[in-house]
Short mmCIF file of C-alpha atoms in Angstrom, two decimals:
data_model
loop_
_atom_site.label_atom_id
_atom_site.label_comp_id
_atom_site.label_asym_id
_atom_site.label_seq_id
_atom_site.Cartn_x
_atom_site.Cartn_y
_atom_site.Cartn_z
CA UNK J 284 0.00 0.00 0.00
CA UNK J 285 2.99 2.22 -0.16
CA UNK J 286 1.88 4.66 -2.50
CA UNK J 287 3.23 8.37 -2.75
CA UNK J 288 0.87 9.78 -0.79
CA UNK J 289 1.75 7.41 2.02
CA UNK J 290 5.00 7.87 1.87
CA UNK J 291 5.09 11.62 1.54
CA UNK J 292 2.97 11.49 4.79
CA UNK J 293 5.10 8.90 6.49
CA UNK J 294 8.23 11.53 6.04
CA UNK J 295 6.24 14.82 6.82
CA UNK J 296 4.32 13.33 10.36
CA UNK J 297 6.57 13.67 12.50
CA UNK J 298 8.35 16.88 11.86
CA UNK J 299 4.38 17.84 12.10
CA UNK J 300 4.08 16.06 15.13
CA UNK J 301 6.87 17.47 16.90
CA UNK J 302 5.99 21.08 15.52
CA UNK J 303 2.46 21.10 16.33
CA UNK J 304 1.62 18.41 18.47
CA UNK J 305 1.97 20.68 21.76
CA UNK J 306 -1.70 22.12 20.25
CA UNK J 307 -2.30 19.36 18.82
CA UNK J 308 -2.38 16.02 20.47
CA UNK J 309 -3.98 13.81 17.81
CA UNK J 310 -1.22 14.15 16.12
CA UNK J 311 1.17 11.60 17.67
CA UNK J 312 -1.47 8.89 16.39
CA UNK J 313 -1.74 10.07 13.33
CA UNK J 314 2.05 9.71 13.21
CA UNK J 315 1.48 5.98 14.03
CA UNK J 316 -1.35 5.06 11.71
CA UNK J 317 0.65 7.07 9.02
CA UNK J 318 3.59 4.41 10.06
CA UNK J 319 1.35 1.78 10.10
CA UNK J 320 0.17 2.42 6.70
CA UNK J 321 3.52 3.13 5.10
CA UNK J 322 5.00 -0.04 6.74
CA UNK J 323 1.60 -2.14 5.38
CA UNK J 324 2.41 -4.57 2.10
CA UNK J 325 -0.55 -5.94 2.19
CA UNK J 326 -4.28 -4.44 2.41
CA UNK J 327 -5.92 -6.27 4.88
CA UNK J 328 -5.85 -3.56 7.77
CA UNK J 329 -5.46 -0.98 5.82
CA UNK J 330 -9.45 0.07 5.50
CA UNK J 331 -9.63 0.22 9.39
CA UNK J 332 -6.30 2.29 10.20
CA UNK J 333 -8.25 5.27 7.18
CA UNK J 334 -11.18 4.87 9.42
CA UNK J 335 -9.32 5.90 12.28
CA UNK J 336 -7.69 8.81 10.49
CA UNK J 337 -10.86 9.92 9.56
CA UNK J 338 -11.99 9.90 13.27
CA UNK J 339 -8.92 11.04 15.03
CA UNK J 340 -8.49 14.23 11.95
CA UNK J 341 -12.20 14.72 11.99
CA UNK J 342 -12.02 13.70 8.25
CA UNK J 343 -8.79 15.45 7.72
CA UNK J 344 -10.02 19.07 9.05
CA UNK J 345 -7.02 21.27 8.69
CA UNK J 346 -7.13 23.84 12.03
CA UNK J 347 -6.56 27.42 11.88
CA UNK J 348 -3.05 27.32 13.40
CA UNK J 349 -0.88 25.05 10.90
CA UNK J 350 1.83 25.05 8.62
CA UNK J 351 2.04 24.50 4.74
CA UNK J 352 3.69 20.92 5.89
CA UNK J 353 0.55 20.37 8.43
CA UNK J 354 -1.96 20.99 5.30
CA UNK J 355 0.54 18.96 2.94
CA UNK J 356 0.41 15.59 5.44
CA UNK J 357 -3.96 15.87 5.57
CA UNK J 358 -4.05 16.66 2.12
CA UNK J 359 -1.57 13.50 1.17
CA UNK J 360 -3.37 11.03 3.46
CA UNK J 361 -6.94 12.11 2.40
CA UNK J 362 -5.94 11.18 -0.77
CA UNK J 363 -4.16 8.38 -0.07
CA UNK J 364 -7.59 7.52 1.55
CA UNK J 365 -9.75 8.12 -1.38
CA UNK J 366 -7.75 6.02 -3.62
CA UNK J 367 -7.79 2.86 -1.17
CA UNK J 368 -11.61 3.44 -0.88
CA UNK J 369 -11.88 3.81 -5.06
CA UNK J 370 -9.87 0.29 -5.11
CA UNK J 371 -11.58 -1.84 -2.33
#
């Protein structure tokens, strides 16, 4: 499941993470399910770790308070998101 999206998320998290995860907690799991995903060769969990992104982003909601990088990681993994939902 390594796609770009994935794996452009998997390198931006946690600089996001450690930038805005004082204001924003949520963001240390979606560092994890990001990992998760990017480590995944196989598709089999794959539709329940995007569920949880969904519920621990609030469907990728991009706050007020964020950097291009923030928006760039949301964007990547909504994406990434759409396209496992358009092949399932």
């Amino acid at each position: 499941m390594a796609n770009r999206n994935i794996e452009k998320a998997a390198q931006l998290a946690p600089i996001v993470e450690r930038v805005h995860g004082g204001h924003h907690p949520e963001l240390t799991r979606v560092r994890e399910i990001t990992q998760a995903l990017h480590q995944a060769d196989n598709a089999t969990n794959t539709p329940a770790l995007f569920q949880e992104l969904r519920a621990v982003t609030d469907n990728y909601a991009i706050p007020n308070d964020v950097c291009e990088a923030f928006e760039a990681t949301y964007h990547a993994l909504e994406r990434a998101d759409k396209q496992q939902q358009a092949a399932a």
